[in-house]
Short mmCIF file of C-alpha atoms in Angstrom, two decimals:
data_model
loop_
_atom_site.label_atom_id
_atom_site.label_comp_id
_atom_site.label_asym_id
_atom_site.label_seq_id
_atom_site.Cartn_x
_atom_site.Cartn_y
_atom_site.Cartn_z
CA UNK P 165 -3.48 -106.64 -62.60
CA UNK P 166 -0.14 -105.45 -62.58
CA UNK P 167 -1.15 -101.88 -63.04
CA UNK P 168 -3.82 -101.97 -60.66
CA UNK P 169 -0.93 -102.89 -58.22
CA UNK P 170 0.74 -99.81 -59.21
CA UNK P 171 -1.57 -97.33 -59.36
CA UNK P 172 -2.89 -98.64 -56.04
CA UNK P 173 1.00 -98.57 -54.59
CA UNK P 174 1.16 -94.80 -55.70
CA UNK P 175 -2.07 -94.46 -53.83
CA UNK P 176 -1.02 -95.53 -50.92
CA UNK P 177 2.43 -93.63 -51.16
CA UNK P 178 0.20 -90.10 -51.60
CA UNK P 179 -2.26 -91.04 -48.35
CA UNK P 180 1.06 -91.80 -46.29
CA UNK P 181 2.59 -88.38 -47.90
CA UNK P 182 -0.63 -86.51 -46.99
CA UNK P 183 -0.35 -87.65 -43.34
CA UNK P 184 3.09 -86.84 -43.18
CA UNK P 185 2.26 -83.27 -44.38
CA UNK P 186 -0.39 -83.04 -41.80
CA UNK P 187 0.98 -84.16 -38.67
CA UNK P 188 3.99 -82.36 -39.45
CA UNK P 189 1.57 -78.47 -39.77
CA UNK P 190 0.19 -79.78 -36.99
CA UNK P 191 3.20 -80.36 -34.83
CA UNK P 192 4.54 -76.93 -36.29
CA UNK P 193 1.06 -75.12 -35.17
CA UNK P 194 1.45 -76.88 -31.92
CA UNK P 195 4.62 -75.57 -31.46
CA UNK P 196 4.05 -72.07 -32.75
CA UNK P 197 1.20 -71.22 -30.52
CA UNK P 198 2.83 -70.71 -27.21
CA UNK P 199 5.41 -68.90 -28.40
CA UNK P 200 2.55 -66.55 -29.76
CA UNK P 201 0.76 -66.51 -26.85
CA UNK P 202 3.82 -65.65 -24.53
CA UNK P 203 4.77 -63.07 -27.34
CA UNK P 204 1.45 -60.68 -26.79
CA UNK P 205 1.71 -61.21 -23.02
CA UNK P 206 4.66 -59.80 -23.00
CA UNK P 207 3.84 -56.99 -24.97
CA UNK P 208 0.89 -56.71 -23.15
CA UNK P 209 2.97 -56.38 -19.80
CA UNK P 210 4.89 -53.77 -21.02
CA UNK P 211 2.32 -51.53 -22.09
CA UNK P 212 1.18 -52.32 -18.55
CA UNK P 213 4.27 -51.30 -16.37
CA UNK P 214 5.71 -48.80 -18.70
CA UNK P 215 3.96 -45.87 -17.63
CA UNK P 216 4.67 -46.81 -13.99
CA UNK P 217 8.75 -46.67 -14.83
CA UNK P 218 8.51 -42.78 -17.03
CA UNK P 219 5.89 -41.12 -14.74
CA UNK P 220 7.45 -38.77 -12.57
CA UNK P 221 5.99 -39.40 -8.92
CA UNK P 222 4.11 -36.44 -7.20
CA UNK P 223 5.88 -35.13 -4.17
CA UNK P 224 3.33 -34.55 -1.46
CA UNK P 225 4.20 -31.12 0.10
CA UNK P 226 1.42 -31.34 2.63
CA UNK P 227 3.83 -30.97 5.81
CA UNK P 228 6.50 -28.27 4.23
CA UNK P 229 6.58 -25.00 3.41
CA UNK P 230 9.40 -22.80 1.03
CA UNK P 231 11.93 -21.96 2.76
CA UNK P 232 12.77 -17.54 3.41
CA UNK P 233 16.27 -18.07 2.90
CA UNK P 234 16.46 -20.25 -0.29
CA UNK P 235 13.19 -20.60 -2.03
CA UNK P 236 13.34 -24.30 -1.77
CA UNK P 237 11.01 -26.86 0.35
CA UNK P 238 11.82 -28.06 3.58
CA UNK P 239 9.86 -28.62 6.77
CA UNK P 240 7.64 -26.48 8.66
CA UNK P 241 8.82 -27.21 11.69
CA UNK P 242 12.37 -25.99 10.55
CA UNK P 243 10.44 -22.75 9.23
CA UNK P 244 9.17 -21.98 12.60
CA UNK P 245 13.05 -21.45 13.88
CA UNK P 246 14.33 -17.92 14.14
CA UNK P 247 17.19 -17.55 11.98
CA UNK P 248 20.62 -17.05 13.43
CA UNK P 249 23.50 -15.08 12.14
CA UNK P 250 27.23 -17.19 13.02
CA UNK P 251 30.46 -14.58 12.77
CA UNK P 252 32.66 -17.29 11.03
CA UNK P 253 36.45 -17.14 11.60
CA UNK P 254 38.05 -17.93 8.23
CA UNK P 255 41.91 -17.68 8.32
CA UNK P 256 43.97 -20.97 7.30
CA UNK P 257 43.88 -21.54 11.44
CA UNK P 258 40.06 -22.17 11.80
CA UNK P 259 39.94 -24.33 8.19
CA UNK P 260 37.73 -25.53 7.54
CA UNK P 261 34.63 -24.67 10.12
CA UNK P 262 32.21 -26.61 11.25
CA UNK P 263 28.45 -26.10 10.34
CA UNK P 264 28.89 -23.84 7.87
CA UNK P 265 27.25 -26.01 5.24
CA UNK P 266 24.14 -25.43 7.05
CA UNK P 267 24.23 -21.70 6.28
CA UNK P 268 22.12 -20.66 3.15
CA UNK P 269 23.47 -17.06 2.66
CA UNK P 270 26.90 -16.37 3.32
CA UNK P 271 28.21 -12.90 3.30
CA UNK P 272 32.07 -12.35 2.98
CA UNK P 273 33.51 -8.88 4.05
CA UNK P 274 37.01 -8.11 4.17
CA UNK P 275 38.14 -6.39 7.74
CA UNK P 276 41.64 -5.08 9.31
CA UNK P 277 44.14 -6.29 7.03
CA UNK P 278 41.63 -7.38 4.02
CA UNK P 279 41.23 -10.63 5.63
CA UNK P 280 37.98 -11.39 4.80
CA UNK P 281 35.59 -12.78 7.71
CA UNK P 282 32.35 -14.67 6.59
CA UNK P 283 28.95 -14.59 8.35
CA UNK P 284 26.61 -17.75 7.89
CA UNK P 285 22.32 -17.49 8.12
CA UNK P 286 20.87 -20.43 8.84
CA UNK P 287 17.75 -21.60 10.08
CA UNK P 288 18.38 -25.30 10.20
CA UNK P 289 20.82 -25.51 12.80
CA UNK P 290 18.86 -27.84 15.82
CA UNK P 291 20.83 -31.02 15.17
CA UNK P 292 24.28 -29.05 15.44
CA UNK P 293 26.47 -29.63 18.37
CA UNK P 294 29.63 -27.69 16.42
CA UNK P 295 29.25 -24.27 14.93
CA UNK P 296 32.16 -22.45 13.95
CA UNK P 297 34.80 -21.46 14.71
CA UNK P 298 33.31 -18.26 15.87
CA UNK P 299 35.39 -15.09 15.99
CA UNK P 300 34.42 -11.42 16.71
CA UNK P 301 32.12 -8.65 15.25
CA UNK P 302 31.97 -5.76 13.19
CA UNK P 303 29.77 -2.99 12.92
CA UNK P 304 28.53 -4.46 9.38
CA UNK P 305 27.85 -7.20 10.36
CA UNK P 306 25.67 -6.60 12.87
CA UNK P 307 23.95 -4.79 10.80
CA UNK P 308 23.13 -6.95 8.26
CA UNK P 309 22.13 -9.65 11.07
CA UNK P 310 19.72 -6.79 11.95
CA UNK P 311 18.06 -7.24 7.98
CA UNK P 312 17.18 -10.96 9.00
CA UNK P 313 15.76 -10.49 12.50
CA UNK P 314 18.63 -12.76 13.34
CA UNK P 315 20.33 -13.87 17.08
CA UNK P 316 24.32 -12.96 16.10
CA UNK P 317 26.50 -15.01 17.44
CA UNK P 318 30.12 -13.58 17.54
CA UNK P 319 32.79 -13.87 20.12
CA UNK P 320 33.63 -10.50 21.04
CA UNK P 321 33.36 -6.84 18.63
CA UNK P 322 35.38 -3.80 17.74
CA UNK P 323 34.71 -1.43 19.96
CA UNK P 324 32.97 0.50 17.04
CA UNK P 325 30.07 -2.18 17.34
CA UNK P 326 29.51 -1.48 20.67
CA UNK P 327 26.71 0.69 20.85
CA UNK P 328 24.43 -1.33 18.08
CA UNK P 329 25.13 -4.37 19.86
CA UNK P 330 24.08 -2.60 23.05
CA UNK P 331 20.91 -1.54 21.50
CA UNK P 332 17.53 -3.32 21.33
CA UNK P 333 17.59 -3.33 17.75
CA UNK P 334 19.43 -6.63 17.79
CA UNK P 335 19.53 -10.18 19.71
CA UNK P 336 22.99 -11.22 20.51
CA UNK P 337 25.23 -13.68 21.95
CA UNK P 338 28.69 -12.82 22.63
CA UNK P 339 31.37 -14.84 24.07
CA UNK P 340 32.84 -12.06 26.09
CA UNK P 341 29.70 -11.60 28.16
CA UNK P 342 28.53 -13.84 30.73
CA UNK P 343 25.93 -16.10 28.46
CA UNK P 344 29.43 -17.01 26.65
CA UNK P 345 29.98 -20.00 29.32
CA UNK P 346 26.14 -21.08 28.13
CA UNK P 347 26.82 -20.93 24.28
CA UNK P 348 30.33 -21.67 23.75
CA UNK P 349 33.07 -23.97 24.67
CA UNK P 350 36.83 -24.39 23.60
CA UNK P 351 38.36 -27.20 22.10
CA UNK P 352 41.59 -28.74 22.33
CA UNK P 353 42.64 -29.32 18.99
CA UNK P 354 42.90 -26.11 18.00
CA UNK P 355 44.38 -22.55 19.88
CA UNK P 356 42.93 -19.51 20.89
CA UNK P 357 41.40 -17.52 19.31
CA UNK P 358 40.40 -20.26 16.65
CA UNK P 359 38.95 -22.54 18.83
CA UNK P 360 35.89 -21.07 20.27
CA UNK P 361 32.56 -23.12 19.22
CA UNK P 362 28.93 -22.90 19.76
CA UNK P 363 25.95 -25.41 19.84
CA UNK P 364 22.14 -25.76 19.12
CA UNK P 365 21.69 -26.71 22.75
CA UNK P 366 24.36 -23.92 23.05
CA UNK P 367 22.44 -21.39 21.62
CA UNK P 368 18.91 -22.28 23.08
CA UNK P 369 20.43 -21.88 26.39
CA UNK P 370 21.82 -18.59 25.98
CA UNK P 371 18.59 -17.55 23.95
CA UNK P 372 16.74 -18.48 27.10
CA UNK P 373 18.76 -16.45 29.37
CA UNK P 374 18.48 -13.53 27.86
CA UNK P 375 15.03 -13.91 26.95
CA UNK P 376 15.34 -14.21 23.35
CA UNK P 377 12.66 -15.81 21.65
CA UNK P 378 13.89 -18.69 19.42
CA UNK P 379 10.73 -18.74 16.74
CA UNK P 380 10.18 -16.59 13.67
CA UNK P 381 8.29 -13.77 14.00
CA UNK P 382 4.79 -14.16 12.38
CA UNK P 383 5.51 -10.63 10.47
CA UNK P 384 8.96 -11.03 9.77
CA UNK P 385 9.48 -10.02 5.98
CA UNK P 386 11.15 -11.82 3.06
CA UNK P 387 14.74 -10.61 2.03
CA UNK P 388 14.50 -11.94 -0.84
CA UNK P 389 12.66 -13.00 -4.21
CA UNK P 390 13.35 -16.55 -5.65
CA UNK P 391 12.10 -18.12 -8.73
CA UNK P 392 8.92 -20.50 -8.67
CA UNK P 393 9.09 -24.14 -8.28
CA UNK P 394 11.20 -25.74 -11.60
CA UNK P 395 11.07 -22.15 -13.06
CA UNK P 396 14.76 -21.06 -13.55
CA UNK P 397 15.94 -17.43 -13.89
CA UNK P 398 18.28 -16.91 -16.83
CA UNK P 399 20.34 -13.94 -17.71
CA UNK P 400 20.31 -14.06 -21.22
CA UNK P 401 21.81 -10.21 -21.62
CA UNK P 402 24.45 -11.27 -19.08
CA UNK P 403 27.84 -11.42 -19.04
CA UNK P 404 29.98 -15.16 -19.72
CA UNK P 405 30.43 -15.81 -15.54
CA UNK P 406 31.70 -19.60 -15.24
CA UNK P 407 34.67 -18.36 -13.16
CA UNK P 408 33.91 -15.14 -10.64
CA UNK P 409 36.91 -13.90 -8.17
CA UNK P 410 35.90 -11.04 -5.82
CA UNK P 411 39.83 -10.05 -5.85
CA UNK P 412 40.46 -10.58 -2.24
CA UNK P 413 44.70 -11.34 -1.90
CA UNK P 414 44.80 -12.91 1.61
CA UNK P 415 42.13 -15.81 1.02
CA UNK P 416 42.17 -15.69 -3.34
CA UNK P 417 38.73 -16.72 -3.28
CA UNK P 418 36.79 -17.48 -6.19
CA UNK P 419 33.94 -19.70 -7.89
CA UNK P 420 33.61 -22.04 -10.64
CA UNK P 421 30.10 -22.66 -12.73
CA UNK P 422 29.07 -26.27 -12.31
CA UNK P 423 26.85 -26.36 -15.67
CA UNK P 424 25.31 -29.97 -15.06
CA UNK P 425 24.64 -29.48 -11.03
CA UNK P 426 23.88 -25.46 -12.19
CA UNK P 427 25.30 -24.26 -9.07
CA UNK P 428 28.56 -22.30 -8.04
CA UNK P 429 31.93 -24.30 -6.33
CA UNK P 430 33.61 -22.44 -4.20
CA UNK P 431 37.39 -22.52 -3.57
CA UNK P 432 39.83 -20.94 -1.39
CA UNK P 433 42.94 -21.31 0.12
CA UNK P 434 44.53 -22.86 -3.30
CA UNK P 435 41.54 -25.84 -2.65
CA UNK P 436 37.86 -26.31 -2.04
CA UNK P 437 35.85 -25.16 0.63
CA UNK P 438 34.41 -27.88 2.77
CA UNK P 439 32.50 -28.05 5.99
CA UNK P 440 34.64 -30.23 8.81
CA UNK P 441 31.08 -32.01 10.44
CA UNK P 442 30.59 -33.20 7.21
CA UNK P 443 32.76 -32.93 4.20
CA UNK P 444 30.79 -31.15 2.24
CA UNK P 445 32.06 -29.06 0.01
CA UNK P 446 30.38 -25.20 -0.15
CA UNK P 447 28.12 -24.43 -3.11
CA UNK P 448 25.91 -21.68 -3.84
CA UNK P 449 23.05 -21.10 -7.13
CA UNK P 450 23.75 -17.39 -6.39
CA UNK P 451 26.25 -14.96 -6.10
CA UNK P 452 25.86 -11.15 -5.07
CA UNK P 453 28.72 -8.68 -5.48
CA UNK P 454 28.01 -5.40 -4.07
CA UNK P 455 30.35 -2.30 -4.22
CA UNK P 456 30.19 -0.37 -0.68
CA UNK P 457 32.58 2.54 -0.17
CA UNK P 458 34.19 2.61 3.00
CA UNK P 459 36.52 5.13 5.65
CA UNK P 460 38.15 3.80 8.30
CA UNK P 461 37.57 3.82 11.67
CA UNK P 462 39.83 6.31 14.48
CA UNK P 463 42.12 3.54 15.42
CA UNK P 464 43.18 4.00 11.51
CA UNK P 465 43.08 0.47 10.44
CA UNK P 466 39.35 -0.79 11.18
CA UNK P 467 37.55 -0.25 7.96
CA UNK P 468 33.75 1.47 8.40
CA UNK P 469 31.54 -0.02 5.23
CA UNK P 470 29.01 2.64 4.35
CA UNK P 471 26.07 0.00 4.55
CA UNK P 472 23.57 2.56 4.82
CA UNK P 473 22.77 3.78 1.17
CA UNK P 474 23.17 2.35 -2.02
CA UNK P 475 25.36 1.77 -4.75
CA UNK P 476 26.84 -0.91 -7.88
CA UNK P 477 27.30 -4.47 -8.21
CA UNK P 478 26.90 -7.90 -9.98
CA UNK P 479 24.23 -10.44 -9.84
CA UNK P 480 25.48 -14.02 -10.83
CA UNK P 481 23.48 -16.91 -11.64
CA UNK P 482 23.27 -19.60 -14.38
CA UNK P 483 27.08 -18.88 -15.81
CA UNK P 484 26.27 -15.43 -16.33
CA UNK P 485 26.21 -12.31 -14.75
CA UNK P 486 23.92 -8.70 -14.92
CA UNK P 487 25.03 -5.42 -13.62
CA UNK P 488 22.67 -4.68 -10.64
CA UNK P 489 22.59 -1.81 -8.03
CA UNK P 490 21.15 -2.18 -4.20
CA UNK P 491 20.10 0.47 -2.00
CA UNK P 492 19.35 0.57 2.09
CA UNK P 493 17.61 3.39 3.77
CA UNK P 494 18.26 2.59 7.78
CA UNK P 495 20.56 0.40 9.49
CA UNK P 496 17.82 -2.21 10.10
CA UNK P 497 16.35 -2.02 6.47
CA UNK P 498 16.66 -5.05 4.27
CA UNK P 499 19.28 -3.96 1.34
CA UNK P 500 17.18 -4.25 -1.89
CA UNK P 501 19.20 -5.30 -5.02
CA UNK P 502 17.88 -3.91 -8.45
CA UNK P 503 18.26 -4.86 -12.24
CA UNK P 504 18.63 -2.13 -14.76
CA UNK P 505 15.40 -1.54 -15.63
CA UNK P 506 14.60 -0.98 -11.85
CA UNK P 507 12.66 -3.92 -10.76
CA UNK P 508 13.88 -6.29 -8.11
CA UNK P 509 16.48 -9.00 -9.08
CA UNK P 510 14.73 -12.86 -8.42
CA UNK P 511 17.34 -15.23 -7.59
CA UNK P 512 17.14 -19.31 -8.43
CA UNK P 513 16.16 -21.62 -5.76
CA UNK P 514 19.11 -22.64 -3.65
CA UNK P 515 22.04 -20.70 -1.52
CA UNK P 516 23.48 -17.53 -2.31
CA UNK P 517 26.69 -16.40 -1.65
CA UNK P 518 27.52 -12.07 -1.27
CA UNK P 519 30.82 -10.42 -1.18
CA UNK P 520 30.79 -7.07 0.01
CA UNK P 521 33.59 -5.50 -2.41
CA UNK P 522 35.72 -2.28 -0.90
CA UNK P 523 34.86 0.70 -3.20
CA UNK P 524 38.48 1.13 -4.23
CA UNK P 525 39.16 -3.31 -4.87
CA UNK P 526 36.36 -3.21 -7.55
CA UNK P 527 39.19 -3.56 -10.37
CA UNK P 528 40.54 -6.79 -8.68
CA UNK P 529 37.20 -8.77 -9.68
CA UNK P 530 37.83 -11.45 -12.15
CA UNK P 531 34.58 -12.51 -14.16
CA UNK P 532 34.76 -14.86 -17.42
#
């Protein structure tokens, strides 16, 4: 009896062991399973949205068009505008103008005295109701506003301009003639002759007066070449060019190589350029140098740049630089620009900046 009371105690202990070990897998495989479950749907929702995050979203150009002065996008209403050409005073005085951020190709020429004077293209210019300051022209200039079909707009001229500006060859607007009243007005904060501004409502006013026509010409020809969409152009025979100074004394220009933005920052003065409507500071993807000889003018001092013909330079881009050489048969012909091997140079997609370097300041250029 008394082991049948132990062997039946032991049973006992083993069923209530048993049940124990049961309930307790149970409870553990109760507890296990949504965790599992919430696991795999989170995996499975990140399989889901993952591709959504990484895929690069298509840009519908539909409405745009590139744009003739940079290569880029932009609208096609903007494309439709005739380009104009702004004469853009630039000593200390008239820092720092207004608008000129707007301009996509900026040429810089030294005049009397070496101080160099900068001209602006732009096409997107409607929403601007400040615009320079503008000063007056010179006979290069005009001409190259004559490559780009532009209107000019320059306060005044050297007498040595006279006769191009007089011409049909090219649409102008000059302060000095009666239009001026139309297109420009003076502001306080500044003195004559820095103070002299024009306007987009400016401008269409004195366009219509004298009959201009303020859309692009349906045959009006490319000046230049740029590089397909995210195609880049790199000069991989070129030069080191992450600093580039065009030697001029009076302004010490110069340009330093922005490797992450891959675009040009442009100082002078002793500090960045900047546009006053905005702040922004001046960049460019592309800078031209081009060596012009030059005489000077009867009145000894005014210098006459030999536009007409052709000659050396530099084409910068992408920290480095190539030796190039550019050639122009008429006073209205576009100035071509030619690699080494004698095909046309393709610039990047963006704004280009071109000094025009006097013949005999060629040694003053600083490239490293």
């Amino acid at each position: 009896m008394k082991r049948r009371g132990i062997i039946a105690t032991i049973s006992c202990l083993a069923l209530l062991i048993l049940s124990v070990v049961i309930f307790s897998s149970s409870k553990e495989a109760k507890q296990e399973q949504p965790l599992s479950t919430s696991r795999a749907t989170t995996v499975a929702e990140t399989k889901q949205t993952e591709p959504e995050t990484t895929t690069k979203k298509e840009v519908n150009h539909d409405n745009d068009t590139h744009s003739i002065l940079t290569g880029k996008w932009i609208s096609k209403d903007i494309a439709k505008n005739r380009l104009v050409a702004v004469m853009f005073n630039n000593v200390p005085e008239a820092c720092p103008q207004a608008g000129i951020s707007k301009a996509d190709i900026i040429y810089e020429v030294p005049i009397e005295g070496f101080v160099p004077r900068l001209m602006g293209i732009m096409q997107d210019y409607k929403e601007l109701s400040q615009i320079g300051s503008v000063r007056s022209c010179r006979l290069c200039f005009a001409q190259l506003a004559m490559e780009y079909d532009a209107i000019y707009l320059h306060y005044g001229q050297s007498e040595y301009a006279l006769s191009t500006l007089n011409s049909s060859a090219i649409d102008n607007l000059s302060g000095l003639e009666s239009v001026g009243n139309s297109v420009y007005y003076r502001r306080n904060d500044r003195y004559a002759p820095h103070n002299a501004y024009a306007s987009a409502d400016g401008i269409a006013q004195g366009a219509k007066i004298k009959g201009y026509s303020t859309k692009i010409a349906k045959d009006y020809t490319k000046h230049f070449k740029f590089a397909s969409d995210e195609a880049e152009i790199v000069l991989k025979k070129g030069d080191n060019a992450s600093y580039v100074a065009p030697g001029f004394s009076v302004n010490s220009p110069y340009f330093e190589y922005n490797k992450k933005k891959d675009n040009y920052t442009r100082y002078q003065y002793g500090s960045k350029q900047i546009d006053e409507n905005n702040g922004h500071v001046l960049t460019c993807r592309n800078i031209i140098l081009q060596n012009v000889n030059y005489s000077y003018f009867g009145n000894g001092y005014s210098q006459n740049y030999y536009m007409v013909g052709s000659g050396s330079g530099k084409f910068i881009t992408g920290g480095k630089a190539i030796d190039i050489t550019w050639q122009k048969d008429s006073e209205s012909s576009i100035t071509r620009y030619y690699k080494s091997n004698g095909k046309e140079i393709t610039l990047n997609q963006g704004k280009t900046w071109i000094c025009i370097i006097p013949s005999d300041l060629t040694s003053h250029v600083d490239i490293s």
